[in-house]
PDB file of C-alpha atoms in Angstrom:
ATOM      1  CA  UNK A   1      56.727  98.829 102.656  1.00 40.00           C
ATOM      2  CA  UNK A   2      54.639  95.477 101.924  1.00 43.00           C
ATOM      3  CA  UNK A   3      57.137  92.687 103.032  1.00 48.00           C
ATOM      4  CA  UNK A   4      54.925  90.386 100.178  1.00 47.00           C
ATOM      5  CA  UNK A   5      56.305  92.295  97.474  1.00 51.00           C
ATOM      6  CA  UNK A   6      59.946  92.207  96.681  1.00 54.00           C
ATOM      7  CA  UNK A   7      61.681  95.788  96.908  1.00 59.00           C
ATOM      8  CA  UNK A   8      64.300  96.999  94.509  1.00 80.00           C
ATOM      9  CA  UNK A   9      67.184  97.334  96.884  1.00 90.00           C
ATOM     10  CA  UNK A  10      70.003  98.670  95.180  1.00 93.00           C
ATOM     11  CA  UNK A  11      73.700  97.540  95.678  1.00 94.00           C
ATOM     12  CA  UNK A  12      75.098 100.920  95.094  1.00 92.00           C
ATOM     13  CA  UNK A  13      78.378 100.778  97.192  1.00 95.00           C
ATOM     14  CA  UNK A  14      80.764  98.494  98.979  1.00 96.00           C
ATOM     15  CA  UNK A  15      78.193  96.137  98.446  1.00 96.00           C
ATOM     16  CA  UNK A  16      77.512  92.794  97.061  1.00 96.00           C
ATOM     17  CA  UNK A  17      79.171  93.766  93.732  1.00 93.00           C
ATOM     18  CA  UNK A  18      82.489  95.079  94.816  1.00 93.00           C
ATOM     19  CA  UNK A  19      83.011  93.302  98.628  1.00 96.00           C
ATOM     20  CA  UNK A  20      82.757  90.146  95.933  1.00 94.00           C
ATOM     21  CA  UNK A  21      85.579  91.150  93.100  1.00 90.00           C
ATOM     22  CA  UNK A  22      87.291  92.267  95.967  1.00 92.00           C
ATOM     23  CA  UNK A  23      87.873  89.423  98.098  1.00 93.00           C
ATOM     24  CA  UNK A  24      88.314  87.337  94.445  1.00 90.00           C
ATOM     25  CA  UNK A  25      91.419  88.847  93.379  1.00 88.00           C
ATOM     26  CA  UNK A  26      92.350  91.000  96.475  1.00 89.00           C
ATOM     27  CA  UNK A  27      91.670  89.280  99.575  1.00 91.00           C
ATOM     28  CA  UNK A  28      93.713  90.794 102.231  1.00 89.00           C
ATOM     29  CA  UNK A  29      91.842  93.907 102.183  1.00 92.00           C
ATOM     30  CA  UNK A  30      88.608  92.809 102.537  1.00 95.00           C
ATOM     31  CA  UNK A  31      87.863  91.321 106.425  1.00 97.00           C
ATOM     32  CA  UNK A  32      85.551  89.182 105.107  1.00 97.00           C
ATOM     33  CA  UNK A  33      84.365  87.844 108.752  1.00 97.00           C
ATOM     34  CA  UNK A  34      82.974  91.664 109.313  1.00 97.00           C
ATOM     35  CA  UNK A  35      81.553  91.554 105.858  1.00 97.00           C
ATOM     36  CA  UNK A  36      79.451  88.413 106.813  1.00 98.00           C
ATOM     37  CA  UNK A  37      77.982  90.532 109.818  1.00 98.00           C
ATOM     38  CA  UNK A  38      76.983  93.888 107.966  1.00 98.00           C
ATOM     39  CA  UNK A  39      73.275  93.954 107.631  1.00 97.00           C
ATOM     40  CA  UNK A  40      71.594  95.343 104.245  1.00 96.00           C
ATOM     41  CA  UNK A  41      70.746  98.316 104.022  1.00 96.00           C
ATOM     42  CA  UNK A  42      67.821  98.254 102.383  1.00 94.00           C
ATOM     43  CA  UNK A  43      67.801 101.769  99.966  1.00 95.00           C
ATOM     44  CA  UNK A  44      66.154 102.423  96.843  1.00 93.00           C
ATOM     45  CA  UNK A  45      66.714 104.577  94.181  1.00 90.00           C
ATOM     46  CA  UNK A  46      64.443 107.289  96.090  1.00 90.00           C
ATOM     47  CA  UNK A  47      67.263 107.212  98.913  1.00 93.00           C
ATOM     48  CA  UNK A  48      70.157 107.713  96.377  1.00 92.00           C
ATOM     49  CA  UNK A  49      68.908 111.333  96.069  1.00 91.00           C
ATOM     50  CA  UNK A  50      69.666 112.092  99.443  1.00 94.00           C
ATOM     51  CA  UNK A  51      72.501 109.618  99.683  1.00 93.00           C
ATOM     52  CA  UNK A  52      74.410 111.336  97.121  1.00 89.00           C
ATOM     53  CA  UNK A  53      73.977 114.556  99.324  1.00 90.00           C
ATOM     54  CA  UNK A  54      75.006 113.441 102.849  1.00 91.00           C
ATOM     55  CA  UNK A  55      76.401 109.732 102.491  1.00 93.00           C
ATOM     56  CA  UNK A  56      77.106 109.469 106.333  1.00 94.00           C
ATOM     57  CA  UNK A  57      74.162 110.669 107.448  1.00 94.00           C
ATOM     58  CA  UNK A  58      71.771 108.024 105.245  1.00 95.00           C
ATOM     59  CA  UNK A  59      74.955 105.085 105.701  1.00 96.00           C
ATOM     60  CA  UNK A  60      76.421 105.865 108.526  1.00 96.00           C
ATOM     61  CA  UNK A  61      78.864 102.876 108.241  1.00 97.00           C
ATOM     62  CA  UNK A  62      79.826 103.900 104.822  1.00 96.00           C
ATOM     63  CA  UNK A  63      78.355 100.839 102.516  1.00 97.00           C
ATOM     64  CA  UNK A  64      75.141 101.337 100.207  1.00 96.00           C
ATOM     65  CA  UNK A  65      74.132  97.614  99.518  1.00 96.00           C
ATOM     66  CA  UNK A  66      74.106  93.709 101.062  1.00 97.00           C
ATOM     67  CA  UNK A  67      77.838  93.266 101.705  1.00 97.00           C
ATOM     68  CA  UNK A  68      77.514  89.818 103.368  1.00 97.00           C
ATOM     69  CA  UNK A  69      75.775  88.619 100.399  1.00 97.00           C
ATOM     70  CA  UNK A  70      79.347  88.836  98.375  1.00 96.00           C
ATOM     71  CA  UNK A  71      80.254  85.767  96.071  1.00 96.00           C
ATOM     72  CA  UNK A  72      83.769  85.408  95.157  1.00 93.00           C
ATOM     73  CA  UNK A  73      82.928  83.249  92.386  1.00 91.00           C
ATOM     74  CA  UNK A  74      80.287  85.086  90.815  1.00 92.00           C
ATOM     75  CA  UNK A  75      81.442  88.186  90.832  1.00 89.00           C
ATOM     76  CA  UNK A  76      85.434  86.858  89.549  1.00 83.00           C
ATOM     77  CA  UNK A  77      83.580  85.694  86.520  1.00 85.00           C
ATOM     78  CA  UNK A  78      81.720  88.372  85.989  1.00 85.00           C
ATOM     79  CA  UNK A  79      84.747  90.807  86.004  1.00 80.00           C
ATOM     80  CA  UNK A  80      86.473  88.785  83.545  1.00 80.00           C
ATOM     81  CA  UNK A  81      83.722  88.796  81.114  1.00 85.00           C
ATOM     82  CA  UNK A  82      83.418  92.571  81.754  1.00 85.00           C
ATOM     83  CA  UNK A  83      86.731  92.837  80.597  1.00 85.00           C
ATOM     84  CA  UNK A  84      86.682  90.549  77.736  1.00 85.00           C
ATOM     85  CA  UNK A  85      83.671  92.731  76.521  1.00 87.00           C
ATOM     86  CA  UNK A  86      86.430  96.017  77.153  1.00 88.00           C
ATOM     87  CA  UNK A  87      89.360  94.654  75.048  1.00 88.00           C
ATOM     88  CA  UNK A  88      86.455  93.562  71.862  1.00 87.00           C
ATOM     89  CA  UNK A  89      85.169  97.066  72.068  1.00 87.00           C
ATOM     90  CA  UNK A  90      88.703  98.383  71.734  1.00 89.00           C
ATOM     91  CA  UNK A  91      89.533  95.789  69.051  1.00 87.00           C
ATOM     92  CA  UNK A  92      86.603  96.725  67.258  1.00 86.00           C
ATOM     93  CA  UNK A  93      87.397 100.719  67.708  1.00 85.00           C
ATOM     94  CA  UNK A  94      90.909  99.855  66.097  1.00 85.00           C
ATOM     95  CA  UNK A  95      89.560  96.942  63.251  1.00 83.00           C
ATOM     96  CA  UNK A  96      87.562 100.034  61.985  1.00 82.00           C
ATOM     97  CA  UNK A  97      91.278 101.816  61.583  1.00 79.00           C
ATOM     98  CA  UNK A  98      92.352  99.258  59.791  1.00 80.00           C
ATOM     99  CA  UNK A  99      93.917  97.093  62.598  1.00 75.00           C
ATOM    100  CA  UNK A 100      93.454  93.157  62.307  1.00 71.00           C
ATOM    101  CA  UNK A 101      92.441  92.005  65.010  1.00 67.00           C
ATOM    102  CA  UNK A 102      93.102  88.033  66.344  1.00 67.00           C
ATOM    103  CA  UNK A 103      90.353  85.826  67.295  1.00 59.00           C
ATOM    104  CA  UNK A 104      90.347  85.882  71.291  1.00 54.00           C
ATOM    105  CA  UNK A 105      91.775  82.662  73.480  1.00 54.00           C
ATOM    106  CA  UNK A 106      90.658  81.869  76.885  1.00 55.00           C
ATOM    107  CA  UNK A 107      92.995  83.582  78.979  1.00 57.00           C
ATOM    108  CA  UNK A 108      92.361  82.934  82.845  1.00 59.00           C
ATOM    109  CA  UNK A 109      93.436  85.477  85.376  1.00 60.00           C
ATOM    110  CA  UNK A 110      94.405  85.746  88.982  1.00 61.00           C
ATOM    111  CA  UNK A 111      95.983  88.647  90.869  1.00 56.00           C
ATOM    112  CA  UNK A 112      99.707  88.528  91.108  1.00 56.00           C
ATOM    113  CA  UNK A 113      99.938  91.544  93.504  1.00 63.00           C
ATOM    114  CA  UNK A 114      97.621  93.984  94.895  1.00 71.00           C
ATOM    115  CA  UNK A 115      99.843  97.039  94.140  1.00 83.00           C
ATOM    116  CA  UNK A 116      97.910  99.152  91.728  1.00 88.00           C
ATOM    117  CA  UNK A 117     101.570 100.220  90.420  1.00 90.00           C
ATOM    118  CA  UNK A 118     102.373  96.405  89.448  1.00 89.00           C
ATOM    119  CA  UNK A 119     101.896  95.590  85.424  1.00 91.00           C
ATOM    120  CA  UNK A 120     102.274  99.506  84.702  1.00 95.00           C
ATOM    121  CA  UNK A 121     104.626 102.046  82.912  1.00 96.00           C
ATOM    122  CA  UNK A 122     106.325 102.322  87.047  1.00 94.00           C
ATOM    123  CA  UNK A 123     107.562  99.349  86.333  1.00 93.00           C
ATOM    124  CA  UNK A 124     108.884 100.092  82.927  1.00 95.00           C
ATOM    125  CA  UNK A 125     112.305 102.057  81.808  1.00 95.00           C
ATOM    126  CA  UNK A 126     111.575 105.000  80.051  1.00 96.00           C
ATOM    127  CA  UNK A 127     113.855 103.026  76.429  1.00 97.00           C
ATOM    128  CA  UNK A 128     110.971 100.557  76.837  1.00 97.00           C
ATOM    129  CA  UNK A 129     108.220 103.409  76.921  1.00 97.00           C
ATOM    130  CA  UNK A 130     109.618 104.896  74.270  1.00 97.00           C
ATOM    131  CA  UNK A 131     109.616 101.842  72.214  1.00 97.00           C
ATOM    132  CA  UNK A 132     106.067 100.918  73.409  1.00 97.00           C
ATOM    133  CA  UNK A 133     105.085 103.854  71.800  1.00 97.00           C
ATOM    134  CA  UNK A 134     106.932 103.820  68.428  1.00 97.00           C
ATOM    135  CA  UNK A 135     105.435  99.871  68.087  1.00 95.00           C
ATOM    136  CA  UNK A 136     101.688 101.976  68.292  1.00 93.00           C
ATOM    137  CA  UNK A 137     101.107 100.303  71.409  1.00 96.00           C
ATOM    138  CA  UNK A 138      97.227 101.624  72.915  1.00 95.00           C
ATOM    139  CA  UNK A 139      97.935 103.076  76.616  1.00 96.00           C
ATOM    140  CA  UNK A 140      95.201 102.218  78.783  1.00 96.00           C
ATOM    141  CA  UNK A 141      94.401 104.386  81.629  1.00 95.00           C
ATOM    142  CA  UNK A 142      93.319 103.734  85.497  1.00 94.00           C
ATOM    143  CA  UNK A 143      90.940 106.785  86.601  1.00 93.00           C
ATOM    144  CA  UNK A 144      89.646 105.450  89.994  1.00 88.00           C
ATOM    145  CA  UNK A 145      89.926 107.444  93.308  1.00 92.00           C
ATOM    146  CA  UNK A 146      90.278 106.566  96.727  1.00 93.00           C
ATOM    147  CA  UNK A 147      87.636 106.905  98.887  1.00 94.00           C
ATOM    148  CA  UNK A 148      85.743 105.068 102.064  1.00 96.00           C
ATOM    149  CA  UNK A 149      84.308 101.890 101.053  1.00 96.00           C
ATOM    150  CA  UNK A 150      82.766 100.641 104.662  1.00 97.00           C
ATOM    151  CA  UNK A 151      84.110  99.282 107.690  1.00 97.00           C
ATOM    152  CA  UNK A 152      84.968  96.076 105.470  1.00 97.00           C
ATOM    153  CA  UNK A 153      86.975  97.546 103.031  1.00 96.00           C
ATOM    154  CA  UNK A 154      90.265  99.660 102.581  1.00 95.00           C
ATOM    155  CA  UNK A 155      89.889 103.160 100.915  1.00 95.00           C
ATOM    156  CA  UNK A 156      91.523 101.812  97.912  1.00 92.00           C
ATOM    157  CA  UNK A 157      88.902  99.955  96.361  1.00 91.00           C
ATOM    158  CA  UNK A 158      88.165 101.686  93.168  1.00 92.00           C
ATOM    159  CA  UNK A 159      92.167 101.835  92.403  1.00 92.00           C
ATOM    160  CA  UNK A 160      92.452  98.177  92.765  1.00 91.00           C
ATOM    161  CA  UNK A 161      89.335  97.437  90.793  1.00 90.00           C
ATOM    162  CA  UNK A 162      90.886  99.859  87.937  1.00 91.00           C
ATOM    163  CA  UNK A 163      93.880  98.010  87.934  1.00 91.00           C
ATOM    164  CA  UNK A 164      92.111  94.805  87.934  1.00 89.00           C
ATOM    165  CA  UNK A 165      90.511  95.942  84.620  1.00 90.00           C
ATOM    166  CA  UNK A 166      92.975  97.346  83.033  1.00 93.00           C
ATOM    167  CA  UNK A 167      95.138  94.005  83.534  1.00 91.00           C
ATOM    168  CA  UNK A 168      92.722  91.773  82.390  1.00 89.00           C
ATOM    169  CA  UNK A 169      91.660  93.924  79.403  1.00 91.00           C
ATOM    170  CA  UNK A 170      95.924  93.682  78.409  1.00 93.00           C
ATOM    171  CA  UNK A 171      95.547  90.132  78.568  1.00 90.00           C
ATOM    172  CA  UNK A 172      92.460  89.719  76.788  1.00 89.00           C
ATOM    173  CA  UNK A 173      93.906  92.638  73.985  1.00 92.00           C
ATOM    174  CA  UNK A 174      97.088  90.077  73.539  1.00 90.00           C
ATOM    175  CA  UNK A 175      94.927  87.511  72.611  1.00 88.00           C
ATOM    176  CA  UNK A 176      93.173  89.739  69.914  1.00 88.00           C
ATOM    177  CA  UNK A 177      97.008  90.574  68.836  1.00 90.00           C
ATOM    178  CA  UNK A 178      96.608  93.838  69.999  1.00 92.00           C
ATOM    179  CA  UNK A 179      99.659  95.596  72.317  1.00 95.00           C
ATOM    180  CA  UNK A 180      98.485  97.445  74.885  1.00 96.00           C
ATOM    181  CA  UNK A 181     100.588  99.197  77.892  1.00 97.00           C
ATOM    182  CA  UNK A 182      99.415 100.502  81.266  1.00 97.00           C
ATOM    183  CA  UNK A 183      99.853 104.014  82.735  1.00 97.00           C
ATOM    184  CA  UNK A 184     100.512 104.690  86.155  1.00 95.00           C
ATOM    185  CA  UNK A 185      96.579 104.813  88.025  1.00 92.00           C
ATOM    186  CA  UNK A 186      94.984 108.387  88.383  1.00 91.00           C
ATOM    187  CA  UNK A 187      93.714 108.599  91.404  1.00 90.00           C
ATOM    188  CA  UNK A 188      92.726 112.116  92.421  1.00 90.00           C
ATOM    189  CA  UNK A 189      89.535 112.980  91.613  1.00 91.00           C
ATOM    190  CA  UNK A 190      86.070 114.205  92.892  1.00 93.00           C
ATOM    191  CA  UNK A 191      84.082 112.555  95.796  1.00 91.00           C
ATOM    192  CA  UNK A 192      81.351 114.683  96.408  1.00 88.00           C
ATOM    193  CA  UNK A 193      78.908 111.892  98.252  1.00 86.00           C
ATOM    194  CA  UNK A 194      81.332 110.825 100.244  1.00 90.00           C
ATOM    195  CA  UNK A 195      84.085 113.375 101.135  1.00 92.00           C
ATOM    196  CA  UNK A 196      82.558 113.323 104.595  1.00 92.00           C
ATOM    197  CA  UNK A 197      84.135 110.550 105.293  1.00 95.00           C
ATOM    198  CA  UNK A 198      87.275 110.435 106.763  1.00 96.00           C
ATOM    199  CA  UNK A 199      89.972 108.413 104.294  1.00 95.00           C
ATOM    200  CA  UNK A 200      87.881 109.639 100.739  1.00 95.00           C
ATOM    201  CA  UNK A 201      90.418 112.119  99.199  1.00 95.00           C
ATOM    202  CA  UNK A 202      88.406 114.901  96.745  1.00 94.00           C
ATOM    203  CA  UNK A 203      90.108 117.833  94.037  1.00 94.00           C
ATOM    204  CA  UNK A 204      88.535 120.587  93.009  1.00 95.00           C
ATOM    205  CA  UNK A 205      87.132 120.411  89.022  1.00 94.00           C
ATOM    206  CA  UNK A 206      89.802 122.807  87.765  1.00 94.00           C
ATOM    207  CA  UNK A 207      92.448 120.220  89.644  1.00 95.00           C
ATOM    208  CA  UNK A 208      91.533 117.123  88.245  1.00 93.00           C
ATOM    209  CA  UNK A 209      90.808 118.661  84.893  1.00 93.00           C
ATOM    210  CA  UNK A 210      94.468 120.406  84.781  1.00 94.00           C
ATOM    211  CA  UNK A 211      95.898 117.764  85.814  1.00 92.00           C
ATOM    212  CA  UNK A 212      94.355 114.822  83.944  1.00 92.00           C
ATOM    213  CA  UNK A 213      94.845 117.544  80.616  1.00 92.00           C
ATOM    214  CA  UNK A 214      98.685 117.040  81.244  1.00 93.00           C
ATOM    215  CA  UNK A 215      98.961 113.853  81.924  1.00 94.00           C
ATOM    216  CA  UNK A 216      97.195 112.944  78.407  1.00 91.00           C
ATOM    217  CA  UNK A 217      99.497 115.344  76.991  1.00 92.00           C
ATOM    218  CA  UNK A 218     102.850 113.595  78.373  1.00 94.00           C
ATOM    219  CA  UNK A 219     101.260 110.334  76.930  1.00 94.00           C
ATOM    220  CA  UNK A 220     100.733 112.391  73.690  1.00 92.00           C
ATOM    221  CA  UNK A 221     104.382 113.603  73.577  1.00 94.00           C
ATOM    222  CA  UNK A 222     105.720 110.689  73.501  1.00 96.00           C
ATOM    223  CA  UNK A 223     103.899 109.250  70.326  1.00 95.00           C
ATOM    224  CA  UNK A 224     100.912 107.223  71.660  1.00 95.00           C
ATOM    225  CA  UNK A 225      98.108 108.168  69.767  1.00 90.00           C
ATOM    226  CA  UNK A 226      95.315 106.357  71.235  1.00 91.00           C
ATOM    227  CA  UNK A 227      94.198 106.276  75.073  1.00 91.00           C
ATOM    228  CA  UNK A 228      91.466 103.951  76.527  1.00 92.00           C
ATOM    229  CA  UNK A 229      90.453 105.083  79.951  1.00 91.00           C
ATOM    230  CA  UNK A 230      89.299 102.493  82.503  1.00 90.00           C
ATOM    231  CA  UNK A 231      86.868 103.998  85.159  1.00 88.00           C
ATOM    232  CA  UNK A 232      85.618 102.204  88.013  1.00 85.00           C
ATOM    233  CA  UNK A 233      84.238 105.427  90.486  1.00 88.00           C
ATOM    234  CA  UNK A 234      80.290 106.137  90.149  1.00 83.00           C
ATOM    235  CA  UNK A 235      80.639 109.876  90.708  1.00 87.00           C
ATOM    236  CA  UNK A 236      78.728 112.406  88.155  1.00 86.00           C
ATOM    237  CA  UNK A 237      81.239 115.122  88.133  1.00 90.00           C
ATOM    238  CA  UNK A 238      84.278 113.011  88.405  1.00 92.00           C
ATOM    239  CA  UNK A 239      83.064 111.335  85.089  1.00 89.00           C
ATOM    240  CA  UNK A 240      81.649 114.452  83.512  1.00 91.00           C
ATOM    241  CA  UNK A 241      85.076 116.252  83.907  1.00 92.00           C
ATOM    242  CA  UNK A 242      86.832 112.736  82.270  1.00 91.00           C
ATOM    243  CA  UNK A 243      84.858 113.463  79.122  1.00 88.00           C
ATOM    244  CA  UNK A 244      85.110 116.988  79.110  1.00 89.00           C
ATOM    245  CA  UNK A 245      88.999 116.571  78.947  1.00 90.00           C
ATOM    246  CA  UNK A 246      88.918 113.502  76.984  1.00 86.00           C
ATOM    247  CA  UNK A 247      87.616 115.429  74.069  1.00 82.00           C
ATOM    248  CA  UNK A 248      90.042 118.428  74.511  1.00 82.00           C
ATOM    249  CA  UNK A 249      92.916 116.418  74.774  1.00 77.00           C
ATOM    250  CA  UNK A 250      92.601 113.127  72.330  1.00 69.00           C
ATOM    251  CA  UNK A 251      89.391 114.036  70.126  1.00 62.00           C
ATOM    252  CA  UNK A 252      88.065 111.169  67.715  1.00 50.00           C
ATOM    253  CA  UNK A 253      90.759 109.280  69.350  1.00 56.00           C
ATOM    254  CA  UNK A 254      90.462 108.817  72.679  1.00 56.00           C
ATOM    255  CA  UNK A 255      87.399 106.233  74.354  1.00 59.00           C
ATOM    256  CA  UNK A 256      86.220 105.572  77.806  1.00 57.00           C
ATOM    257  CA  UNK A 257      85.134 102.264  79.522  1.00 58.00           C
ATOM    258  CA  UNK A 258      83.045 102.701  83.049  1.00 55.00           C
ATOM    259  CA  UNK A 259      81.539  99.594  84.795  1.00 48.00           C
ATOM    260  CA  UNK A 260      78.040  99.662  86.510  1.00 42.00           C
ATOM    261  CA  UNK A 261      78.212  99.200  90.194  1.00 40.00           C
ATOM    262  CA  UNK A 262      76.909  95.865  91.202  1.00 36.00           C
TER     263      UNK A 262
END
């Protein structure tokens, strides 16, 4: 390519974007020293094609993207903005129900604990569940897998990121009055780009589908009525079979949030 003209290298994966919110809110898994070596890869979008198809043979070290070009302060902010702009889009879903809705405060946020489990129904009896759901507390749901996210990076990434959301969104939905709780993370699910890699757990589409079906349904049982589900994992048929189930199992009711990789 001409080196005078800028190229439109994409920071698809373990890159920039995610090395960044990463080491923000969840430092010790990131070996940020490594990160600082990685070179950039230097794809375009007419390398995701194949990328998509063979992810070890066109990254062979597992990250799609500039990884030592991660800012911790950038990329904190921009998470927490991302997640302000979740809880208004769920506040405005449930104003149009006839929920009021609180004008939002400035609520900062910093990790208390990297366990994806922390802040969530786990850590709840099932009398407080129960109540949650007789109040018409909103449930918001962690689908994120785990799969390889370089040699910088634990496996986990996606999970903690979907936790990371769905935490800040409760926050920010407090401050808009709203009472939200957290189910346990999902995090089987379909890796097709990257199940060659050793550490990225995949399900077939009948698995995830069956088993994401029943998990609404407990929810459903129990009296919550509305589910918000909190994506953070690029993959087309992971996300396609989301929806698919999301409309058999909470139709008109049920809405799904998915960040853009950075």
């Amino acid at each position: 390519p001409d080196e005078s003209e800028p190229q439109d290298y994409l920071d698809l994966h373990a890159g920039a974007g995610e090395t960044g919110v990463m080491a923000a809110h969840f430092p010790e898994q990131v070996d940020q020293e490594m990160a600082r070596t990685l070179e950039q890869t230097q794809l375009t979008m007419q390398d995701a094609g194949a990328w998509i198809q063979d992810a070890r043979k066109v990254t062979p070290l597992g990250y799609f993207g500039d990884p030592a070009a991660f800012d911790t302060e950038e990329m904190g902010e921009w998470h927490k903005e991302y997640c302000l702009g979740i809880a208004e889009s769920i506040a405005g879903f449930l104003k149009a129900r006839g929920h009021t809705a609180a004008d939002p405060s400035g609520i900062d946020f910093e990790a208390r604990d990297y366990s994806i489990f922390d802040e969530t129904m786990v850590d709840m009896t099932w009398q407080e569940v129960e109540k949650a759901a007789e109040e018409g507390a909103i449930v918001l749901l962690n689908t994120a897998v785990i799969e390889e996210h370089g040699p910088h990076m634990v496996c986990g990434i996606d999970s903690y990121l979907g936790s990371l959301w769905c935490k800040l969104t409760r926050r920010k939905l407090d401050a808009l009055g709203i009472k939200a709780d957290i189910a346990p993370p999902f995090y089987w699910g379909i890796n097709r780009s990257s199940q060659v890699f050793p550490g990225t757990f995949t399900v077939r589409d009948e698995t995830l589908e069956s088993v994401l079906y029943d998990t609404y349904s407990s929810l459903k049982s129990w009296g919550f009525e509305t589910v918000f589900t909190i994506n953070s994992h690029g993959d087309g048929a992971h996300n396609a079979v989301i929806l698919e189930t999301i409309v058999t199992s909470y139709p008109f009711q049920h809405r799904y949030f998915k960040a853009a990789k950075n």
